[in-house]
CSV table of C-alpha atoms and ligand atoms in Angstrom, one decimal:
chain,number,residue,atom,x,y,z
A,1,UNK,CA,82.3,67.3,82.1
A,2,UNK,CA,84.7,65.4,84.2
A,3,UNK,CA,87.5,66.9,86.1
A,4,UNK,CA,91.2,65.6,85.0
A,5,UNK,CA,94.2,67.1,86.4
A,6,UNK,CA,97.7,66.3,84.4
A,7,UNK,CA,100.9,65.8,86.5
A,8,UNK,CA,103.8,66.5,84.7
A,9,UNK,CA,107.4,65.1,84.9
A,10,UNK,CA,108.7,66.0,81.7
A,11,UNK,CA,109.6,63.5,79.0
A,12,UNK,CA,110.1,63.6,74.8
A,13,UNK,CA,106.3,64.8,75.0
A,14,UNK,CA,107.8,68.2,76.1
A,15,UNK,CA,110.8,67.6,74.3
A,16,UNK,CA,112.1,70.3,71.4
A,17,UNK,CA,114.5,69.1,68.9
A,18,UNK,CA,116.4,71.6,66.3
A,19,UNK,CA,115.1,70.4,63.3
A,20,UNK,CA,111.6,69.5,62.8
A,21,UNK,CA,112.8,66.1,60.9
A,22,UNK,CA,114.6,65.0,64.0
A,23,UNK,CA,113.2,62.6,66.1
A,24,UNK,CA,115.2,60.8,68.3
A,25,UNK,CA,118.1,63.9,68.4
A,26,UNK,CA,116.3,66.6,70.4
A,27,UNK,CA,116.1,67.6,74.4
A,28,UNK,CA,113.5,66.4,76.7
A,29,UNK,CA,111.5,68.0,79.2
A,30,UNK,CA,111.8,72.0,78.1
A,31,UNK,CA,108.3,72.9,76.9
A,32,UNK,CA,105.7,73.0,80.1
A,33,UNK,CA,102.8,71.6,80.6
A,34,UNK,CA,100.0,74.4,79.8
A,35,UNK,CA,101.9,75.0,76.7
A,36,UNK,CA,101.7,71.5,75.9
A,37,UNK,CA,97.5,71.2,76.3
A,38,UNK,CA,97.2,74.5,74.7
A,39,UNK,CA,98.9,73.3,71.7
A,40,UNK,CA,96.1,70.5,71.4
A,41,UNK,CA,92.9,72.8,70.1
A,42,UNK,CA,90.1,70.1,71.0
A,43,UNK,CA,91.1,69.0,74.5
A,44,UNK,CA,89.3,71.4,76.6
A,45,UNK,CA,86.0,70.2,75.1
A,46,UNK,CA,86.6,66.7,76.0
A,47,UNK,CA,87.1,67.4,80.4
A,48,UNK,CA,87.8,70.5,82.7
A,49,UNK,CA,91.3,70.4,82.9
A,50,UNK,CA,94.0,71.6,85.5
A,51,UNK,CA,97.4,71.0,85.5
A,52,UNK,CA,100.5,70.6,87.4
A,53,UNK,CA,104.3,70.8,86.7
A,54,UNK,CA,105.6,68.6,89.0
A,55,UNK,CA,109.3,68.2,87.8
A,56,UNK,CA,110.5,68.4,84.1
A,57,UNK,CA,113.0,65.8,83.7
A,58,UNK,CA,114.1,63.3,81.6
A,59,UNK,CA,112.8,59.6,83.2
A,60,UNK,CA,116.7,58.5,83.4
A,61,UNK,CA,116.3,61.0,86.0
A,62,UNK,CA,113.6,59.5,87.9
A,63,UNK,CA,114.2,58.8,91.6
A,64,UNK,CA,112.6,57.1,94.5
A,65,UNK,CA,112.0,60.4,96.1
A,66,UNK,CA,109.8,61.6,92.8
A,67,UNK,CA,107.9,58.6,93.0
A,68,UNK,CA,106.7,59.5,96.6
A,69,UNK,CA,106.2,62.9,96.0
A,70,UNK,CA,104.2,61.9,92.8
A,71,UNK,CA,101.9,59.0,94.3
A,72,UNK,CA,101.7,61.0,97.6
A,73,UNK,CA,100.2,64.1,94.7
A,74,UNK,CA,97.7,61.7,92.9
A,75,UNK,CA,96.5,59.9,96.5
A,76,UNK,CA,95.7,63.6,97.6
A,77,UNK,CA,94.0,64.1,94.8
A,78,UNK,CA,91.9,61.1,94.2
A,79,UNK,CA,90.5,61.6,98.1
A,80,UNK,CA,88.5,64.8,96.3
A,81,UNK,CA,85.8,64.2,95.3
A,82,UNK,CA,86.3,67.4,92.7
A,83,UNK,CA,89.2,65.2,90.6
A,84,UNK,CA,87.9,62.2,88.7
A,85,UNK,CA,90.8,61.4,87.2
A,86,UNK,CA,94.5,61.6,87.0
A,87,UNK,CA,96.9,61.8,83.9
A,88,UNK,CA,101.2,62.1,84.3
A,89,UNK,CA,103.3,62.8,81.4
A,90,UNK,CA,106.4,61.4,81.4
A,91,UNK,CA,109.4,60.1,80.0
A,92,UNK,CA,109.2,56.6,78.3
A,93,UNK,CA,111.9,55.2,78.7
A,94,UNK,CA,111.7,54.6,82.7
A,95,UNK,CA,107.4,55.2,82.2
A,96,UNK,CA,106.5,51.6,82.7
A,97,UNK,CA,108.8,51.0,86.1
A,98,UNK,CA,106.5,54.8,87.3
A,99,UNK,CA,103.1,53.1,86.2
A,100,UNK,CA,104.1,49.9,87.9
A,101,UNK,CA,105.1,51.5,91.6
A,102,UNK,CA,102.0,53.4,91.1
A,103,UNK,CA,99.6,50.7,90.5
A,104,UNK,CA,101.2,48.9,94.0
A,105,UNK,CA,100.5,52.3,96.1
A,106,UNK,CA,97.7,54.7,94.4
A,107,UNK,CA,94.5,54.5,96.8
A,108,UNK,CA,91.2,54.9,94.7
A,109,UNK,CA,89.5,53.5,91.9
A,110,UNK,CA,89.5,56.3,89.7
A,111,UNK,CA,91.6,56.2,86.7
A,112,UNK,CA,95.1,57.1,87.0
A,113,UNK,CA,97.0,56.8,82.5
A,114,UNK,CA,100.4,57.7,82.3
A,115,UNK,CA,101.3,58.7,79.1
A,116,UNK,CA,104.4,60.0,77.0
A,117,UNK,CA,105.8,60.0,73.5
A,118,UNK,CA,108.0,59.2,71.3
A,119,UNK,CA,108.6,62.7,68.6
A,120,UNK,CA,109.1,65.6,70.8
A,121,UNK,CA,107.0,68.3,70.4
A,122,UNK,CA,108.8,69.6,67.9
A,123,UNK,CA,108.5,67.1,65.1
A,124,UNK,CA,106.8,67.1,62.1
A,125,UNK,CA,104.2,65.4,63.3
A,126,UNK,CA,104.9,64.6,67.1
A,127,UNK,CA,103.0,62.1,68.6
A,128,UNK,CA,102.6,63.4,72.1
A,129,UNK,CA,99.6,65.8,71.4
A,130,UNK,CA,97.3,62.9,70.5
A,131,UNK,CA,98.6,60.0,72.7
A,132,UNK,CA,98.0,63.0,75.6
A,133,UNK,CA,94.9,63.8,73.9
A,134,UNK,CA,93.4,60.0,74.2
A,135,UNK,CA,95.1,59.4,78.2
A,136,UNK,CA,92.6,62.6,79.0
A,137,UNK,CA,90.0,60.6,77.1
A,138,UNK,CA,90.7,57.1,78.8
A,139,UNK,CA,91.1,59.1,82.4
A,140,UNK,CA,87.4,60.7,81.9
A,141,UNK,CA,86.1,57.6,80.9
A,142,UNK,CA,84.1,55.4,83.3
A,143,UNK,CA,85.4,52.4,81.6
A,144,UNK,CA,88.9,52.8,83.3
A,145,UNK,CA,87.7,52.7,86.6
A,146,UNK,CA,88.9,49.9,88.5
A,147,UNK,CA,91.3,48.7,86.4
A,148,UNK,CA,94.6,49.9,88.0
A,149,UNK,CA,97.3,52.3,86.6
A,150,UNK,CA,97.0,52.6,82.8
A,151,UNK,CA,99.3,53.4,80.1
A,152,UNK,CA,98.3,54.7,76.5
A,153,UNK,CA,100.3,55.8,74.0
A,154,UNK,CA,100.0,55.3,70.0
A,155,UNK,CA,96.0,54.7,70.7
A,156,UNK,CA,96.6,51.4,72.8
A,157,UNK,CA,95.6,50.5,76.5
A,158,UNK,CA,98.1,49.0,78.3
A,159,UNK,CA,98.2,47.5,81.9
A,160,UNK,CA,101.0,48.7,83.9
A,161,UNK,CA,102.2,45.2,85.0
A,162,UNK,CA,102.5,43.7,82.1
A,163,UNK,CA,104.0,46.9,79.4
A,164,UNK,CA,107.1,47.0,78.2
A,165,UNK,CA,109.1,49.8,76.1
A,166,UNK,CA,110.2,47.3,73.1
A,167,UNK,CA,111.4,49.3,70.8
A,168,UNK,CA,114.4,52.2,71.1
A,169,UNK,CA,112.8,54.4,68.5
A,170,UNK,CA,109.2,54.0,67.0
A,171,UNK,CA,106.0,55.2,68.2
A,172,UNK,CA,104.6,51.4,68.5
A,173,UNK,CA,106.9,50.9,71.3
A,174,UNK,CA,104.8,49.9,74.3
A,175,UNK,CA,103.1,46.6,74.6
A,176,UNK,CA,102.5,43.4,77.0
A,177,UNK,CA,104.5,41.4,74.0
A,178,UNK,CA,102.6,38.2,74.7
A,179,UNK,CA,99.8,39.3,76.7
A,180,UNK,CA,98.3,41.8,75.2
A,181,UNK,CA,96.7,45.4,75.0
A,182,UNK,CA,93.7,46.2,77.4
A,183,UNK,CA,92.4,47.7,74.5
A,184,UNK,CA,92.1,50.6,72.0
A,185,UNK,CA,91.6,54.3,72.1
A,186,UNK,CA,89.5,55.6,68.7
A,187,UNK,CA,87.5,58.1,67.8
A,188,UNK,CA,87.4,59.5,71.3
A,189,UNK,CA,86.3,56.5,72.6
A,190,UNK,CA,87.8,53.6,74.4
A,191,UNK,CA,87.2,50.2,74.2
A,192,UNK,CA,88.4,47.5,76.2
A,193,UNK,CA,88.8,43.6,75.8
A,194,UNK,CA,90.8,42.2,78.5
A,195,UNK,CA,90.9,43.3,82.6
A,196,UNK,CA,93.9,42.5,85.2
A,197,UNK,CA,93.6,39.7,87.2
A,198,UNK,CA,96.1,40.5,89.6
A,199,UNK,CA,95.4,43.1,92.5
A,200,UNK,CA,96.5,46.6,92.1
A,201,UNK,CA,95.6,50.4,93.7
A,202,UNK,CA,93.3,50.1,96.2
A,203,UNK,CA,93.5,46.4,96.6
A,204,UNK,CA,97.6,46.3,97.6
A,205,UNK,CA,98.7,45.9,101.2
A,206,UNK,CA,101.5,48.5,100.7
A,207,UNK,CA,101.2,52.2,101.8
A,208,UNK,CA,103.8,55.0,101.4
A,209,UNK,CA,102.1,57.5,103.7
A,210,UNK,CA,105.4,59.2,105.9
A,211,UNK,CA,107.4,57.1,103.8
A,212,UNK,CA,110.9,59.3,102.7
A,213,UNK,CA,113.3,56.0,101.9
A,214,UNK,CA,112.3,52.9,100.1
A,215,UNK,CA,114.6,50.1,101.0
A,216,UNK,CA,117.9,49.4,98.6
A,217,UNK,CA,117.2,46.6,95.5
A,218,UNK,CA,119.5,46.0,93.1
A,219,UNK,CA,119.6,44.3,89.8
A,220,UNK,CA,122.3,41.2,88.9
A,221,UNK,CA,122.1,41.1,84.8
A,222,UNK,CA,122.8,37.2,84.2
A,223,UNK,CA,125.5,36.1,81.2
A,224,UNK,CA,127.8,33.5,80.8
A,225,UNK,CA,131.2,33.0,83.3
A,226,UNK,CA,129.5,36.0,85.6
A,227,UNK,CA,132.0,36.1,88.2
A,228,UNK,CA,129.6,37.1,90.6
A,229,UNK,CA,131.5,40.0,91.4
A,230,UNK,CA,128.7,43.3,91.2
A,231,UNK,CA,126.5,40.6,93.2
A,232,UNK,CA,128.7,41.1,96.2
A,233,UNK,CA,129.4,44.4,95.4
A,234,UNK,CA,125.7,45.2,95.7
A,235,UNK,CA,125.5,43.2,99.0
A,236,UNK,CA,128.5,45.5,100.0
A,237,UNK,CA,127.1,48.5,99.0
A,238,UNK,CA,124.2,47.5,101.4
A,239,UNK,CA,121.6,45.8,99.0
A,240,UNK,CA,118.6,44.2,101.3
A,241,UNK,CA,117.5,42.4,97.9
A,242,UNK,CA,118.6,41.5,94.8
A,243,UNK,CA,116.6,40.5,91.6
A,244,UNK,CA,118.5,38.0,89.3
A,245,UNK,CA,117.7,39.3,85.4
A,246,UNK,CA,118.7,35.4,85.0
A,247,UNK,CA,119.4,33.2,82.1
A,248,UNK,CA,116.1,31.1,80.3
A,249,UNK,CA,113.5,30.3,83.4
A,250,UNK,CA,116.1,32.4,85.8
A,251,UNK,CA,118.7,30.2,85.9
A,252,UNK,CA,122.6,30.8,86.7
A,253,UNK,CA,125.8,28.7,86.5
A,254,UNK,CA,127.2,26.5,89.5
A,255,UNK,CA,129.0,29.3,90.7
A,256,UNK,CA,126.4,31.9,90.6
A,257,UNK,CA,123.9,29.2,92.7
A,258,UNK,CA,127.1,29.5,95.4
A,259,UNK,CA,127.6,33.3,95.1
A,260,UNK,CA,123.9,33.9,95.3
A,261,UNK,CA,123.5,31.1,98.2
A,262,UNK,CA,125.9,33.1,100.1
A,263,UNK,CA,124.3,35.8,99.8
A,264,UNK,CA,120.9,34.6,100.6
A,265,UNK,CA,122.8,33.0,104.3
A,266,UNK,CA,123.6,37.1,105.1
A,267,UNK,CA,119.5,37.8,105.1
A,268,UNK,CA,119.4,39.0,101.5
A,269,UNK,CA,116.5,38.2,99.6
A,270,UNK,CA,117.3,37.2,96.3
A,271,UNK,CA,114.6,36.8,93.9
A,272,UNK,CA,115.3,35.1,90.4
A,273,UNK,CA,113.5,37.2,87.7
A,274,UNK,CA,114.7,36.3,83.6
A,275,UNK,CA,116.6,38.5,80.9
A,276,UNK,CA,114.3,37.0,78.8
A,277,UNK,CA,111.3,39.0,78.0
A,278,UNK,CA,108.5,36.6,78.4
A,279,UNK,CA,107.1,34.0,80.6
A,280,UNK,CA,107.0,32.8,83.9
A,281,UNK,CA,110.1,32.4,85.9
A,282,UNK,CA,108.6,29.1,87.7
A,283,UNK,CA,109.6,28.0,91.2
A,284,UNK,CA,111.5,24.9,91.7
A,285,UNK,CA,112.1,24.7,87.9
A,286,UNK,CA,115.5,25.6,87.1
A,287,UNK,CA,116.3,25.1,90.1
A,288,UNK,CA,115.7,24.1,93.6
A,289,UNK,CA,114.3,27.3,95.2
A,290,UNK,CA,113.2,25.8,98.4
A,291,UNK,CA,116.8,24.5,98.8
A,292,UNK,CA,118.4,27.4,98.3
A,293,UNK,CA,115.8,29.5,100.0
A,294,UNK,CA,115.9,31.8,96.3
A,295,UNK,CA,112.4,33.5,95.4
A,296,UNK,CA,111.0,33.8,92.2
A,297,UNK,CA,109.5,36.9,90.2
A,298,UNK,CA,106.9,34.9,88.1
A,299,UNK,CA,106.3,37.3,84.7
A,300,UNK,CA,108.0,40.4,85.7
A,301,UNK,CA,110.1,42.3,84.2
A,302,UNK,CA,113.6,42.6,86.6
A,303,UNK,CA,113.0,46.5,86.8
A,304,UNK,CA,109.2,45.8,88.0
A,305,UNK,CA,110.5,42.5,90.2
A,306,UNK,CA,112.9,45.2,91.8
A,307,UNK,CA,109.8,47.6,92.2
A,308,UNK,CA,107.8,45.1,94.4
A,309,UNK,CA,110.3,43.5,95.9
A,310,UNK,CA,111.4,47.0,97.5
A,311,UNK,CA,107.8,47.5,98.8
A,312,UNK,CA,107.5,43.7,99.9
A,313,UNK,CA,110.9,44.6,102.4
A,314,UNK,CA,109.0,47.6,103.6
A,315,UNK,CA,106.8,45.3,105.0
A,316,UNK,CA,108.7,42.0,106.2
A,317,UNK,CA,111.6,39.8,105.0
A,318,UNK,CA,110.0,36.7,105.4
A,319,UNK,CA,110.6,34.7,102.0
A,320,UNK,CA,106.9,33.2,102.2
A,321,UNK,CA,105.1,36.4,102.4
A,322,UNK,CA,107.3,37.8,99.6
A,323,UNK,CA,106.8,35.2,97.7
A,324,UNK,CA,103.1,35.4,98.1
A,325,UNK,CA,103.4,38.6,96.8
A,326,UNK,CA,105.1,38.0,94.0
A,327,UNK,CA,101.9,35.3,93.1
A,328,UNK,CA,99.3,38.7,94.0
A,329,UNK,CA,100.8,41.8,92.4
B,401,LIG,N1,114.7,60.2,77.2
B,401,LIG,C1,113.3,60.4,77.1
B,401,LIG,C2,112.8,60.2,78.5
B,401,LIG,O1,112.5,59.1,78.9
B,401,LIG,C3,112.7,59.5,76.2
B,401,LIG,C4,111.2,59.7,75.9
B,401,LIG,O2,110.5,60.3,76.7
B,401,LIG,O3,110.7,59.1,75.0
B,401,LIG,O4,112.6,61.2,79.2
């Protein structure tokens, strides 16, 4: 049998709600983690299990300094040759942007699945016991080596890059809309159909080892007549990039091209990503990027674009080699 240990942060999945019929009023992160596996008969047949309770919050409450402690965990881990796999519970509403810094830092090959849900545990029939059920599954499985930080939930594989939390409410809430699942999760077994292409764990450039601080990122949501006031305020605040969540292909009014122009002059890095949910935010196409010397954050998400881009300043603020990353990761 193959040796998993679960790192948990606390979520819905250890959520208890009043009522048994209630499922989206309840409070996250109560019930811990052995509790939770020893809720779910079958599971210690299907690896040798250990656990950990690493914080019990819910993922609003996620920080920078969780994330390091977390990957810093799983790294230490993964270097034993005694752990062939990792699974972390957690929160879904801020699980994707977790799996995503992950999949940029975690050193191995083995599998690491984060996984959540969307009933607490409470429910009449929650979801979290099987969804954590089949991430112990997918993390024992020699299928999911290699392939970068998963998520599975609701008996899908997901690649971390590419999922997205689409829906506030239902249990069929995390997909790569227009790319696809990695596969499925049945009958114990999973099966996959698709691999990443771009390079993750083991094959990033960026390393968090002594690393207490990752460098300050902020988001500027795009709409009509934006005055461009929370841009500077960022800048103010001491932003060393911004991510533009911008209009169509990440494109922004006259002003906005001034405002973020400005900005760019002071040594900012200011990478156009899209509010819209799919596609590829292209360079030089809604506007002039090498004019304006603006970056651009190909298919992600703003929240992931804000994740790289925060590991790409650790490393240099040279718009080429950023850039570059933003074509790699
Ligand atoms: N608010 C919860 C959390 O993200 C939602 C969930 O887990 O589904 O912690």
């Amino acid at each position: 049998m193959k040796n998993i240990t679960v790192l948990a942060t606390g979520g819905t999945i250890a959520g208890v709600s009043h009522f048994p019929t209630d499922t989206v009023s309840y409070q996250p992160a109560i019930v811990p983690i052995d509790e939770i596996l020893n809720q779910i008969g079958s599971i210690h047949s299907t690896a040798t299990i250990t656990c950990e309770q690493l914080i019990q919050i819910d993922s609003a409450d996620m920080s920078h300094a969780v994330w390091l402690q977390l990957a810093d965990r799983i790294n230490t881990l993964l270097q034993q040759q005694a752990v062939d796999g990792v699974v972390v519970t957690h929160g879904t509403d801020t699980l994707e942007e977790t799996a995503y810094f992950l999949n940029l830092v975690i050193k191995s090959q083995k599998p690491v699945v984060l996984v959540g849900a969307m009933r607490p545990s409470t429910a009449i029939s929650p979801d979290g016991p099987m969804n954590l059920y089949n991430a112990i599954i997918l993390a024992a499985s020699p299928s999911a080596w290699g392939k970068g930080v998963l998520v599975a939930l609701n008996d899908t594989i997901n690649c971390s890059r590419d999922v997205t939390k689409t829906n506030t409410a239902l249990q069929d809430t995390f997909k790569a809309p227009e790319l696809g699942y990695l596969g499925y999760i049945v009958d114990n077994q999973p099966h996959f159909y698709r691999m990443p292409t771009r390079k993750h764990t083991y094959l990033t450039e960026f390393d968090i080892i002594g690393i207490t601080k990752l460098p300050q990122v902020e988001i500027i949501y795009g709409h009509v007549d934006d005055s461009g006031t929370l841009a500077c305020a960022a800048v103010a605040a001491g932003a060393q990039g911004l991510v533009y969540a911008g209009l169509g292909n990440g494109n922004m009014s006259q002003h906005m091209q001034n405002v973020f122009s400005a900005i760019q002059r002071q040594g900012i890095v200011v990478v156009r990503g899209s509010r819209v949910c799919n596609g590829i935010v292209t360079r030089n196409g809604a506007l002039n990027d090498d004019q304006y010397h603006f970056l651009v954050a190909d298919t992600l998400s703003p929240q992931k674009a804000r994740i790289l881009l925060m590991l790409a300043l650790m490393k240099t603020n040279n718009p080429d080699e950023i850039q570059n990353m933003f074509w790699t990761y």
